[in-house]
Every structure is written in structure tokens, then in C-alpha cells.
Coordinates of C-alpha atoms in Angstrom, one line a residue:
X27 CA 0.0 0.0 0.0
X28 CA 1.4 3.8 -1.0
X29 CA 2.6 6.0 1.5
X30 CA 1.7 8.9 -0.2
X31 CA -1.5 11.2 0.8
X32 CA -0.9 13.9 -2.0
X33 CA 0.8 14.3 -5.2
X34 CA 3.1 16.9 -6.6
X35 CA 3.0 17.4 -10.3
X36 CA 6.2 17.8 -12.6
X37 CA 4.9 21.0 -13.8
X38 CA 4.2 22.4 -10.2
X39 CA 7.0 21.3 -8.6
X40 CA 9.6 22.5 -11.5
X41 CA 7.6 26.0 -11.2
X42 CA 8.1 26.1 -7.6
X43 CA 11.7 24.8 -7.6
X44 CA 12.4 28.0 -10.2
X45 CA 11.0 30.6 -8.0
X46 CA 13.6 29.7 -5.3
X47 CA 15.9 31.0 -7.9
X48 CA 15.0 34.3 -7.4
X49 CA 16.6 34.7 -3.5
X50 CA 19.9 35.6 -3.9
X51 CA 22.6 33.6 -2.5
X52 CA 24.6 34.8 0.0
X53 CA 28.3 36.2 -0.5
X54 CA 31.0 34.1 -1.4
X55 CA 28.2 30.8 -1.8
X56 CA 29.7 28.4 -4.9
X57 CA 27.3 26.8 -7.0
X58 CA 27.0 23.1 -6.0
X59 CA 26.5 20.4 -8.4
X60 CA 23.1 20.5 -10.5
X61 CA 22.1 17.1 -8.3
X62 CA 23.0 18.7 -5.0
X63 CA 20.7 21.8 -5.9
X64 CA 18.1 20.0 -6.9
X65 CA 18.3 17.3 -3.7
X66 CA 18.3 21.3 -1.6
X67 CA 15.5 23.1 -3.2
X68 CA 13.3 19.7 -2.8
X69 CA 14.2 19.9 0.9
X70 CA 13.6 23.4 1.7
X71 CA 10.1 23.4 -0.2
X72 CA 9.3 20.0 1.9
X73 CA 10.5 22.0 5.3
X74 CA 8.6 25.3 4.2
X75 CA 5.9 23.2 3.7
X76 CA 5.5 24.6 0.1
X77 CA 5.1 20.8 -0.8
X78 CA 3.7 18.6 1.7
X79 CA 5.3 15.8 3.7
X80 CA 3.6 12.3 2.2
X81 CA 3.3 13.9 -1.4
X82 CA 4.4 11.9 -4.3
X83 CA 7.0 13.1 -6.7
X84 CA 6.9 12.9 -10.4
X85 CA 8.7 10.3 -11.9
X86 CA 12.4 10.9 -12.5
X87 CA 11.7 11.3 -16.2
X88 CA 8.6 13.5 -15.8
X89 CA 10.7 15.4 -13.5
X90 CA 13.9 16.3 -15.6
X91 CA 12.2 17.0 -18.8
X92 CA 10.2 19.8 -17.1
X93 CA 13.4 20.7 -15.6
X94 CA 15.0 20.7 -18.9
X95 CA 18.3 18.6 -16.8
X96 CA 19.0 14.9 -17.3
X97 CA 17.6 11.9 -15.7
X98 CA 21.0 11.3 -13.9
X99 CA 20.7 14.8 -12.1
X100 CA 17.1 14.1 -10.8
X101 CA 17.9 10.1 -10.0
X102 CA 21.3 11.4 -8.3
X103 CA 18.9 14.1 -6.0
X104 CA 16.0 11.4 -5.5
X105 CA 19.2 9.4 -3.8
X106 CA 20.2 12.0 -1.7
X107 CA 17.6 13.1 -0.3
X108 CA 16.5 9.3 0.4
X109 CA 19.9 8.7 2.1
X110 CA 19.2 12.0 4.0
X111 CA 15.2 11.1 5.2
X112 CA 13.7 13.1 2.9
X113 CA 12.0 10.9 0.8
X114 CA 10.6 7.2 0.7
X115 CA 10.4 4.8 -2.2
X116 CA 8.7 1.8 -2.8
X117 CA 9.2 -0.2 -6.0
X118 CA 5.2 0.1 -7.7
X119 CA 4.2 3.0 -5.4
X120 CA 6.8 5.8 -6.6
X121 CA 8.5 8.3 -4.1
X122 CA 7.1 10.7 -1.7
X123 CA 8.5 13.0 0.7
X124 CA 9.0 12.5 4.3
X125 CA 10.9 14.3 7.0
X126 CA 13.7 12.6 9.0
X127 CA 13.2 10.8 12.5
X128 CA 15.6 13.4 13.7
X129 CA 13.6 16.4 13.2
X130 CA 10.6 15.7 16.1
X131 CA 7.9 18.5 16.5
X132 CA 9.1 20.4 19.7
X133 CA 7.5 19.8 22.7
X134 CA 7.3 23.2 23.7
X135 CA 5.5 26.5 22.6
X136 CA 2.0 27.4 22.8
X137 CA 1.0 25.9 26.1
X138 CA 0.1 28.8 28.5
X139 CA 3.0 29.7 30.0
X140 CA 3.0 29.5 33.9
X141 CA 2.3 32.5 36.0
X142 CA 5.4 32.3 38.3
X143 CA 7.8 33.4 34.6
X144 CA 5.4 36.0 33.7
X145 CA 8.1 38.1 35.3
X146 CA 11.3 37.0 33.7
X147 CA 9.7 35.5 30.1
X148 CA 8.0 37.4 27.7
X149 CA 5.7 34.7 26.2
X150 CA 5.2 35.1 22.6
X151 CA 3.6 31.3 22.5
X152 CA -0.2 32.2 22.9
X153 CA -2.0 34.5 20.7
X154 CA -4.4 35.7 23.2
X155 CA -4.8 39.0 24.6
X156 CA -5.6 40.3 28.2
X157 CA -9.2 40.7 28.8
X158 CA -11.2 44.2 27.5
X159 CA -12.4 45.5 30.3
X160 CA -14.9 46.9 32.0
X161 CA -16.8 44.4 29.5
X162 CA -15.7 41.1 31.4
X163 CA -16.8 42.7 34.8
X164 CA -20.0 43.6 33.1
X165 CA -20.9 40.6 31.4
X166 CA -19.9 38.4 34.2
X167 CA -22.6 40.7 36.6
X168 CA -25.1 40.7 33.8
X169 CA -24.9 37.2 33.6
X170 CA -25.3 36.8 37.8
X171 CA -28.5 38.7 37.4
X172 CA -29.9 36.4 35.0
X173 CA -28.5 32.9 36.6
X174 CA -31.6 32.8 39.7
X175 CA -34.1 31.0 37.0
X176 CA -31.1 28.4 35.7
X177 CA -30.6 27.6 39.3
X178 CA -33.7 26.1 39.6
X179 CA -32.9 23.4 36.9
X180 CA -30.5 20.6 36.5
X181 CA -28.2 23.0 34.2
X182 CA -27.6 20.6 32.0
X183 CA -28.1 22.0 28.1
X184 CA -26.3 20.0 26.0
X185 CA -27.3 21.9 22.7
X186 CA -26.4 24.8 24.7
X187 CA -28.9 27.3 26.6
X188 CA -32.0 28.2 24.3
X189 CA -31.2 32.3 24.7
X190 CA -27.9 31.7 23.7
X191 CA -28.5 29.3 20.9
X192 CA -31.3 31.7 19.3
X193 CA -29.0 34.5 19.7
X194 CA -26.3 33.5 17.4
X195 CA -28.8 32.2 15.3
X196 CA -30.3 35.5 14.7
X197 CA -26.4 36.7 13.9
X198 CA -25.9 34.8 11.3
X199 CA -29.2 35.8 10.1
X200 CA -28.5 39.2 10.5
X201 CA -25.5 38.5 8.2
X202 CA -27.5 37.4 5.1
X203 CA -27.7 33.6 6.6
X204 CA -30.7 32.1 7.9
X205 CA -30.4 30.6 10.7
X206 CA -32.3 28.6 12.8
X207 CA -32.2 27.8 17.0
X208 CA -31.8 23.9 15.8
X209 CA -28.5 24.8 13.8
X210 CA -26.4 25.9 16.8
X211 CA -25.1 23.8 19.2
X212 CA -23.1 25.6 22.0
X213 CA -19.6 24.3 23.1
X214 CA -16.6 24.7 25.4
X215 CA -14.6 26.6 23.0
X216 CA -14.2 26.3 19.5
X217 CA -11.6 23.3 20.3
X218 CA -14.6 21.8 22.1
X219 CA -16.9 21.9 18.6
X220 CA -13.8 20.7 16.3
X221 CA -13.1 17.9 18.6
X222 CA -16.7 16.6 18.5
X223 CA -17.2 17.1 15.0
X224 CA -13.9 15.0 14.3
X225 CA -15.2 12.4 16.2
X226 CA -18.2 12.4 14.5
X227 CA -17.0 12.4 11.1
X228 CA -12.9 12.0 11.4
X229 CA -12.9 8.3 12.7
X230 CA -9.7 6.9 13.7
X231 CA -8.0 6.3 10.4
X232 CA -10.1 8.6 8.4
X233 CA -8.3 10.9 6.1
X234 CA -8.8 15.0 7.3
X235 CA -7.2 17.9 4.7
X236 CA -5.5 20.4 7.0
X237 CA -4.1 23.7 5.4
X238 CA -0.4 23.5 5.5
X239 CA 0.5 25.5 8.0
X240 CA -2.4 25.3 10.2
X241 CA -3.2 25.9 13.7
X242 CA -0.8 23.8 15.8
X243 CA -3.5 22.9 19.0
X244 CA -6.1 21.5 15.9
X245 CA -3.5 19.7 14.4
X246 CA -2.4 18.3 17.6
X247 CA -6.2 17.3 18.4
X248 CA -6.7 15.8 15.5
X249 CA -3.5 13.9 15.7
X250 CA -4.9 12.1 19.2
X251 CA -7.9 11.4 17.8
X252 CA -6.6 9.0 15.3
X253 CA -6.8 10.9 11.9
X254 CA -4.6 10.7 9.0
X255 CA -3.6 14.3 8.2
X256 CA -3.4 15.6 4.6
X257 CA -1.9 18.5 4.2
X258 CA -2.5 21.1 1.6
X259 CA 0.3 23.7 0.9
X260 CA -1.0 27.4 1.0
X261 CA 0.0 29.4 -2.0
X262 CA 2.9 32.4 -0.9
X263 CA 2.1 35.2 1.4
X264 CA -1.2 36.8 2.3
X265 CA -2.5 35.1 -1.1
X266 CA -3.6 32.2 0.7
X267 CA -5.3 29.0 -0.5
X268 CA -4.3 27.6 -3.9
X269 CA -7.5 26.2 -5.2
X270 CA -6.2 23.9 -7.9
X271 CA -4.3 22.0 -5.1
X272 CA -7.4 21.6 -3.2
X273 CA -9.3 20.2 -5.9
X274 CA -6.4 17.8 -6.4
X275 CA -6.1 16.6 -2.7
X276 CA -10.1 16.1 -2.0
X277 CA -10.6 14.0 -6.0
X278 CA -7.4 12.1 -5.1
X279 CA -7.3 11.5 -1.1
X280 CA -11.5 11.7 -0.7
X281 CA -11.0 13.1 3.2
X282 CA -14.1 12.9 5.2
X283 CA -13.4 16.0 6.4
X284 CA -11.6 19.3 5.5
X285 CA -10.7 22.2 8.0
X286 CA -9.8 25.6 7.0
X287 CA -9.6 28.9 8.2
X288 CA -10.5 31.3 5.6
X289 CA -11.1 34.5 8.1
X290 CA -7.2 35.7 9.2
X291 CA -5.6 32.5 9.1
X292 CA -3.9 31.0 11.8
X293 CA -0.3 31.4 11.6
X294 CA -0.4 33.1 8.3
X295 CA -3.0 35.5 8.5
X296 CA -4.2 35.2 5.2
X297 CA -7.8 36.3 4.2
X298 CA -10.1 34.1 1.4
X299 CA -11.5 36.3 -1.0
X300 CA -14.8 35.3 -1.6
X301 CA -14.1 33.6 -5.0
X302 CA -11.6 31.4 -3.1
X303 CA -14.5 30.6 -0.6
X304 CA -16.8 29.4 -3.3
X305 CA -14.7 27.7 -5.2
X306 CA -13.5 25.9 -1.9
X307 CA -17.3 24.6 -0.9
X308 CA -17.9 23.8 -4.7
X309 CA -14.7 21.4 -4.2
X310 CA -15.7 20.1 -1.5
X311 CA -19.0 19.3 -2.7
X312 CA -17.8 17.2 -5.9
X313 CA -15.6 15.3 -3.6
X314 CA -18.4 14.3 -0.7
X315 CA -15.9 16.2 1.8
X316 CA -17.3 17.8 5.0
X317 CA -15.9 21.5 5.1
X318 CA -14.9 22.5 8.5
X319 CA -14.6 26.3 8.5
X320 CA -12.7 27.9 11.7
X321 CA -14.0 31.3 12.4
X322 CA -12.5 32.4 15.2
X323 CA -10.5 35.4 13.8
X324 CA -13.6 36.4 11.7
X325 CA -14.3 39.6 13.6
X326 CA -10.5 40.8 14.2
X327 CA -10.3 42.9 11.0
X328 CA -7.5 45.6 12.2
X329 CA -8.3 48.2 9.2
X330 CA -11.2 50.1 8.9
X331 CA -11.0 50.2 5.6
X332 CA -11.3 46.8 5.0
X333 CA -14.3 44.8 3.1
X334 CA -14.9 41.4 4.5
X335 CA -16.2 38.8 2.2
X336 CA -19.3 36.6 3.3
X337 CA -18.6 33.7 5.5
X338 CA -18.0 30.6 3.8
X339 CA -21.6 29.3 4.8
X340 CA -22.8 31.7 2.3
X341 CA -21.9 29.3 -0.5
X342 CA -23.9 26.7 0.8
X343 CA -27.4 27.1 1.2
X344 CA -28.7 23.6 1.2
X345 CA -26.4 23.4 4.3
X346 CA -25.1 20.1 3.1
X347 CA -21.2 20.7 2.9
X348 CA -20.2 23.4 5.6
X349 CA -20.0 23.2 9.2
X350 CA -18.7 26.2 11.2
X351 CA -17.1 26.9 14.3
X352 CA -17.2 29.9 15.9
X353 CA -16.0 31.2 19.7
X354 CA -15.6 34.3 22.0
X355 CA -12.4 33.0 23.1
X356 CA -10.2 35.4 20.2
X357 CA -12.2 37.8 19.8
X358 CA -13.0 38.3 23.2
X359 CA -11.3 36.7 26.0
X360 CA -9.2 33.0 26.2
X361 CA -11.1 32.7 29.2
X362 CA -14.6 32.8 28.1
X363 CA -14.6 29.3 27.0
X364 CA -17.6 29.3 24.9
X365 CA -17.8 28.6 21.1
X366 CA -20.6 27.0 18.7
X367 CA -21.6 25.3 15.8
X368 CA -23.7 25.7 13.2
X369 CA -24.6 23.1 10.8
X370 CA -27.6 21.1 9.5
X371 CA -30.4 20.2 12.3
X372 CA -30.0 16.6 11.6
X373 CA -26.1 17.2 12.2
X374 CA -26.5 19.4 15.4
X375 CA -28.7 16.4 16.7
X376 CA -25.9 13.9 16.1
X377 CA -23.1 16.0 17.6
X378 CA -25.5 16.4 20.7
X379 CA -26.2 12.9 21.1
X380 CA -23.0 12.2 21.3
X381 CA -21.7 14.8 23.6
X382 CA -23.3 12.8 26.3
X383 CA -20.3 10.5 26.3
X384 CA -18.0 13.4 26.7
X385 CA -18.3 16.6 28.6
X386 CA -22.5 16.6 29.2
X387 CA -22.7 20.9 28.6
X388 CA -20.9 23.9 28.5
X389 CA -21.0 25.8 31.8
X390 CA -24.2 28.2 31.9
X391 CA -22.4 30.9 33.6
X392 CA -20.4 31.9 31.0
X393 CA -23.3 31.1 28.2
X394 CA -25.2 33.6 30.3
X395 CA -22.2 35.7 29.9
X396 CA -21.8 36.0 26.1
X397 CA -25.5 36.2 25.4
X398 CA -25.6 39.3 27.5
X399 CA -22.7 40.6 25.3
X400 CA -25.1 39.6 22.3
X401 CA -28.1 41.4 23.5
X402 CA -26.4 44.1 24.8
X403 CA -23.8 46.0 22.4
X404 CA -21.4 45.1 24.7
X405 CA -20.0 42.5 22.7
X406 CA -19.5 45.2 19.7
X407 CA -18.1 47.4 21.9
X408 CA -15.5 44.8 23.7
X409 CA -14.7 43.6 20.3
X410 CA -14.0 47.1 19.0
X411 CA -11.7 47.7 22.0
X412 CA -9.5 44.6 21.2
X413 CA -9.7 45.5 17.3
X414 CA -7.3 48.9 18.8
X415 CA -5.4 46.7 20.8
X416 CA -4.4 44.0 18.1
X417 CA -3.8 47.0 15.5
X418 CA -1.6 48.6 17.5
X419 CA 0.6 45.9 19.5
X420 CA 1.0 44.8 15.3
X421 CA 2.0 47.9 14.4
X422 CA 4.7 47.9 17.3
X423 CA 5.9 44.1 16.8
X424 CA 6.3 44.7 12.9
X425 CA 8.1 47.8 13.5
X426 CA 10.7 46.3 16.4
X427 CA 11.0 42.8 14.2
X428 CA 11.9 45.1 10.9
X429 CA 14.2 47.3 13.2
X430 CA 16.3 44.0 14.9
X431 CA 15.9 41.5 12.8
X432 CA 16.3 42.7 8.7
X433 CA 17.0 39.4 7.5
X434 CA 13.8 37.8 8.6
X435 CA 10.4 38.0 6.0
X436 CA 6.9 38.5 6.3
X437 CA 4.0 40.0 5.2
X438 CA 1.7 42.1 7.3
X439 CA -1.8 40.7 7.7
X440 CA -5.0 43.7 7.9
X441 CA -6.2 41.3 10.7
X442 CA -6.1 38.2 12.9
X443 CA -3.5 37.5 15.7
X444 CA -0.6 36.4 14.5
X445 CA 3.0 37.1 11.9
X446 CA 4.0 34.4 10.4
X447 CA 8.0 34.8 10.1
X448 CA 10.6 33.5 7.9
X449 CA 13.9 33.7 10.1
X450 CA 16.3 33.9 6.9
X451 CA 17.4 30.4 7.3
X452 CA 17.6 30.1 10.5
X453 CA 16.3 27.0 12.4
X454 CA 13.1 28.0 13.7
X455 CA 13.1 25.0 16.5
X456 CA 16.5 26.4 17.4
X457 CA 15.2 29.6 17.7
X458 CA 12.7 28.6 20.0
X459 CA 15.3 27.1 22.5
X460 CA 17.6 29.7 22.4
X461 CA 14.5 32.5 22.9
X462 CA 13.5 30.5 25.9
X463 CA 17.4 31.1 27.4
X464 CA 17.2 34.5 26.6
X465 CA 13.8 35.3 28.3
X466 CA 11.5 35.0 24.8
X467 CA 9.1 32.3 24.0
X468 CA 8.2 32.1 20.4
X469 CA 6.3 28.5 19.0
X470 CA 8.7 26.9 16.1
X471 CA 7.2 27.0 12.2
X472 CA 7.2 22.6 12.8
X473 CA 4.5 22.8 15.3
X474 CA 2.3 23.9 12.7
X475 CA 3.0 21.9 10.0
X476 CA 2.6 17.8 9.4
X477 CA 5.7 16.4 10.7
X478 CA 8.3 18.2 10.8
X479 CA 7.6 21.3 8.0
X480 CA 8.2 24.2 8.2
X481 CA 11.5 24.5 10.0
X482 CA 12.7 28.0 8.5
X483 CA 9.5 29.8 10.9
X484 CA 8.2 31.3 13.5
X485 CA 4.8 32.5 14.8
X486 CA 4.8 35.9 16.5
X487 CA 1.4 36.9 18.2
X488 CA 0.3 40.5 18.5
X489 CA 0.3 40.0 22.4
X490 CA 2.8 42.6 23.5
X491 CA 2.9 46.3 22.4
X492 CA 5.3 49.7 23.5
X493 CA 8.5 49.1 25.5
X494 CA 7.7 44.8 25.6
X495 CA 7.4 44.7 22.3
X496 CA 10.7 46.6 21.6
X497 CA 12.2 44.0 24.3
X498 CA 11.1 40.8 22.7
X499 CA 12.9 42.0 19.2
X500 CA 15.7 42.7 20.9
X501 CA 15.9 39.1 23.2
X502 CA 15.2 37.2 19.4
X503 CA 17.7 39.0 17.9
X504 CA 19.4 37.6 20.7
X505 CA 18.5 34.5 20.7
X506 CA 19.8 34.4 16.6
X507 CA 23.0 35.5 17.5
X508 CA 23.1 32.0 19.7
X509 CA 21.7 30.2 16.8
X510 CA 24.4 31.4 14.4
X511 CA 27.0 30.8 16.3
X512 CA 25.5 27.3 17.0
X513 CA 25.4 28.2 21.1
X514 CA 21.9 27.5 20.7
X515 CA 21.3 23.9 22.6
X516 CA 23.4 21.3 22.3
X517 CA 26.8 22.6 21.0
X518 CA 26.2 21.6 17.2
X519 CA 26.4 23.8 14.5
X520 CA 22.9 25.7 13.7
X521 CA 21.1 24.4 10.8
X522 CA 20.4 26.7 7.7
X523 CA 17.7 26.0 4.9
X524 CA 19.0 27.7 1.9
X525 CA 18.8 26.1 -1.3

């Protein structure tokens, strides 16, 4: 049986290996051998995740005649980067690309970091912001005031409380998409509604497309409950989601499930336009995939300027092909762990029936909370407040990043929570390890990726503004230095990815 979830074509891999030709070498670099620069420009688009791990190559002779090289040169690189663990062969099944055993996801990152190193560590591994207050306080006494009648029951909802369910129904209407009560279930967090749709529809063993990169804690969930990730590469940039690969991966690999995050995503901070969105749902349609569609950063839109196409849902009336998930948790507060679904009726009745084998209801507190915000303006207001909060602790982190760290690439998103960083070759885990020595904690580009990717990134959250933001450039600047002079960890020398 192949190996390989996902193919690369000769066309599309030769058009990608030629666009690495454009970043210049540095000075004094000699040209290695045609084989060697081929077996390097395979690996770094493997660990950029510009072509997945598990996708099949094109046949050596496919390969070099859209490469205009000879067979040798691709059969020599298809050796190497065997020999080094970068690719897999079977004899009847072709090669695909792997990543070695030596190159784990790091263990460390994006966990909350504990209160006692708040003082010593700036933590760069969450993107979540302090709460907006006075709004918390208010919602949180709003919500005391309407608790008496709830107290009276067994406060036990498991579609969520009816208020609350009826109120984000009538959002999404407001938006241009009816939307009925019976469509919304209410969860613990969006994490909460992903992890009970996977185990609705994602099966242990069942194939899930994932963006590639995608947001590390989803991956991770996904990952325990049993699924086979495919990964799809995102196109360069802000540009986002290459909708040719998409169609490729669901007609060839038939997931059950696809997730996405077509509103700021997560690291990248790209933005679907709406063509992408309906092209994406038409996709997934043809190929009997479920679309999973993250919304969390839908309403952290940092420019006022900015036009925001309709939510994927839009595109599908019938209800038939998108689920989505939605929380308070970004936009709001990490602590208001309360998110939702909205699907089909007969769906929502399946994910509820289940629930009962795993956390019963979300707590009614909190629900109470958030549909105060609803009904209130408060939530518009909080929301605006952490809009001017995101905008400008952006504005601060790209402007220190720029000023300390030249060398290191990205593009500046118009919303969402997070820069996602090309360290200008620089080992991304390594980075990680030395930030944590020199009092920064910054997730590595692997964790969110499919094994291993992405090694040449980081994510930097908008969680720090004025003087602290100014600080953390300066302590990863730092913590380069280490990594260039390969005092980063273990004494070896730092690993670069330049083809």
C-alpha cells in the first residue's frame, strides 16, 4: 500500500523549484552540483511546507524534462535526499517525501506559560490578549443577574442554553444567513466543537485535509484522535489557499473532512477572497468532503477600511457541505470558554447525542455571559476595544521585528493574531530554544505543520505592544546570534535552509 496522501506534479514542482531561484545567494556561496541543488530546493520546499510531507513526486523522467536537466541529475537528488530522510520509495508506489526521525515537533511553545515566569519571560507562544475591560466585569454581573431561573434546573443544556442558541442564530441571520435555534449547538470553545465534530465524522484512520500550515493545537487534536492528516500547501504570502491543489487533494485522497480557516488565518494571516470561498465549498461538494470552516478570527479585522467577504456558509445554502465553528475566546477573552456550531439540524442532533459520552454541557455561567454581550452592544463594543489593541501591538511588533531582525520575512496581515516569520534560514526549533534562554518564548514554524515542516518559521502573536514589544525584538535577535553561532542547545552547529 502507498505512502503517499498527496501528489506533486512535474509541472508544479519544477515551477516552484524555479522561483527559489529568485533569493539571492549569500556572499561568497559556490554553486554546488546540479544534483545537489536539486536534492536542496526539494528539501527546503518540503521543510517550508510549500510541498507537503507524504506527497508523491513525479517520476524521475517526468521530473527532468520539465526541468530541462538529465535523468541522472534528478535520479542522483531522489538518492540523496533518500539517504538523508527526505524521501521514501517503494518499488510500484513511486517516491514521496518524508521528513527525518531526527527532526521531532518540539515539545514546547503554545501551552500557556506558567504565572510564576510571567516576570522573567516574555511569552510570545499564545495568541491571546488580556481581557477588555470593563466588559468582562459587566458581562460576568449581567450574567449573575440572569442565573436565579437556571438555578432552579439541573443546568444541564447539552445543545447549549436556548437564549444563547437563538441568539447566534439570529447573527448569522443578520449577516445574510438564515439561521435557525436547531442549527447551533453551543460548546466549550471552539476546540470543544472541532473535537466533537472530528469524532463524528474523522474516525480513527479517516483521512482529514488540513491547510499547510495550520493551527498547531487543531493539528495536535486531530493527531490524538486518530486521523490521517493531509496537508495542503498554502499558495505564498497573504495570497492564501491555492485552489487547484485543493481540488487535487479532496478527488485524489476523498477526506471525510476538510478544515480551513478562511477569516485571518492561523499562523499566516491570510484572508479568502470570496471567490476562493466558493470555489473551496464547490470542491468540497464534488468530492463528498465535509468543510470544516474555523472562524474564530472572523471579527479581528485591524483596518477600517477593509471589506470582508461573506462567511464561507454563504456558498452553501442547502447546508449540506459546511459546518462552522465559531468562539468568543479570540475575539473576546481566552477565558470565556464558549464557542458554537452551526450546521444542518440533523447534524447538530448527532453532535449532541454524542456529547453525552464526553463533557454533558458547556458551563451556563459563561453562556449567560456571552449572550448578555449579544443582547447588549457590549459584545461590539469589547470587540472594537480589542480591534485597537491587536492593531496597535501589530503595528509595534512589525516595526521592532523590521528594526532588529532585517533578515527575517513576512507579510503584514490587515487582521487576525498572529505574523508568520521567515527567520532567513535560520532553524526555527533552534530559535525557540535559544528564545527561551534569553527570556522569549516564540512557538517553532514545525508545530504547525505535518511532521516536521516548516522549519525556516516562526509565529509571533500580537500579544505585547510599547516598551515589551521593543524587548522581545531585541531578546530574538538575541537568541539568533546563539543560533548562528551554534550556542543554541546542544553545541552543534545551527542548521540553515537555503537552497
Amino acid at each position: 500500500m502507498a505512502q503517499w496522501t498527496s501528489a506533486v506534479g512535474a509541472t508544479q514542482l519544477a515551477r516552484l523549484l524555479v522561483s527559489q531561484q529568485k533569493r539571492p545567494a549569500g556572499p561568497g556561496t559556490r554553486r554546488p552540483p546540479a544534483y545537489r541543488a536539486l536534492a536542496d530546493g526539494i528539501r527546503l520546499l518540503v521543510l517550508e511546507g510549500r510541498v507537503p510531507v507524504a506527497a508523491r513526486l513525479p517520476a524521475e523522467r517526468e521530473l527532468a524534462l520539465a526541468l530541462s536537466v538529465s535523468r541522472t541529475t534528478v535520479a542522483a537528488a531522489y538518492e540523496a535526499l533518500r539517504t538523508e530522510g527526505f524521501l521514501e520509495s517503494r518499488r510500484g508506489a513511486g517516491s514521496w517525501t518524508a521528513v527525518p526521525a531526527g527532526n521531532p515537533l518540539p515539545a514546547r511553545g503554545l501551552e500557556p506559560l506558567p504565572p510564576e515566569a510571567l516576570g522573567s519571560m516574555i511569552d510570545l507562544g499564545t495568541a491571546a490578549l488580556q481581557a477588555p475591560e470593563p466588559w468582562l466585569t459587566r458581562a460576568v454581573q449581567g450574567a449573575l443577574e440572569e442565573l436565579p431561573p437556571y438555578a432552579h434546573t439541573h443546568g444541564d443544556y447539552p445543545a447549549g442554553l436556548p437564549a444563547l442558541r437563538s441568539m447566534i442564530a439570529e447573527r448569522y441571520t443578520a449577516r445574510g444567513i438564515p439561521t435557525m435555534p436547531e442549527q447551533i449547538m453551543v460548546t466549550t470553545g471552539a476546540m470543544g466543537a472541532i473535537d466533537a465534530i472530528c469524532h463524528l465524522f474523522g474516525g480513527r484512520g479517516e483521512r482529514i485535509a488540513v491547510e499547510s500550515p495550520s493551527y498547531a493545537n487543531i493539528l495536535q487534536l486531530m493527531r490524538e484522535a486518530g486521523a490521517r492528516l493531509v496537508p495542503v500547501a498554502m499558495a505564498e504570502g497573504l495570497t492564501g489557499w491555492d485552489l487547484d491543489r485543493w481540488r487535487q487533494v479532496l478527488r485524489e485522497a476523498a477526506p471525510r473532512i476538510a478544515y480551513v480557516v478562511a477569516d485571518f488565518h492561523n499562523p499566516t494571516g491570510a484572508l479568502a477572497d470570496e471567490d476562493q470561498r466558493r470555489r473551496l465549498v464547490e470542491a468540497a461538494r464534488s468530492a463528498g468532503t465535509v468543510l470544516v470552516v474555523d472562524e474564530t478570527m472572523s471579527e479581528l479585522y485591524l483596518e477600517p477600511d477593509l471589506h470582508m467577504p461573506r462567511r464561507v456558509c454563504a456558498f452553501d445554502p442547502a447546508g449540506s457541505t459546511v459546518i462552522t465553528v465559531g468562539s468568543a475566546s479570540k475575539a473576546f477573552w481566552a477565558g470565556m470558554r464558549i464557542g458554537w456550531v452551526r450546521a444542518a439540524p440533523d447534524v447538530i442532533r448527532s453532535l449532541v447525542a454524542a456529547r453525552a459520552y464526553a463533557d454533558l454541557g458547556t458551563p451556563v455561567l459563561e453562556q449567560l455571559a456571552v449572550n448578555w454581550l449579544f443582547s447588549t452592544g457590549g459584545w461590539e463594543e469589547a470587540v472594537e476595544l480589542r480591534r485597537g489593541q491587536a492593531r496597535d501591538n501589530r503595528d509595534a511588533l512589525v516595526a521592532a521585528v523590521r528594526r532588529e531582525l532585517p533578515d527575517w520575512e513576512f507579510e503584514v496581515p490587515r487582521g487576525g493574531l498572529t505574523l508568520w516569520v521567515r527567520t532567513g534560514g535560520l532553524s526555527g526549533s533552534r530559535l525557540a530554544e535559544a528564545g527561551e534562554r534569553v527570556g522569549v518564548r516564540v512557538p517553532s514554524g514545525p508545530r504547525f505543520g505535518v511532521d516536521g515542516a516548516f522549519e525556516g518559521y516562526v509565529r509571533l502573536p500580537f500579544t505585547v505592544s510599547g516598551a515589551v514589544a521593543e524587548e522581545a525584538a531585541t531578546r530574538l535577535a538575541a537568541a539568533a546570534r546563539l543560533v548562528e553561532t551554534g550556542a543554541s542547545g546542544n553545541g552543534e552547529s545551527p542548521r540553515t535552509f537555503v537552497a
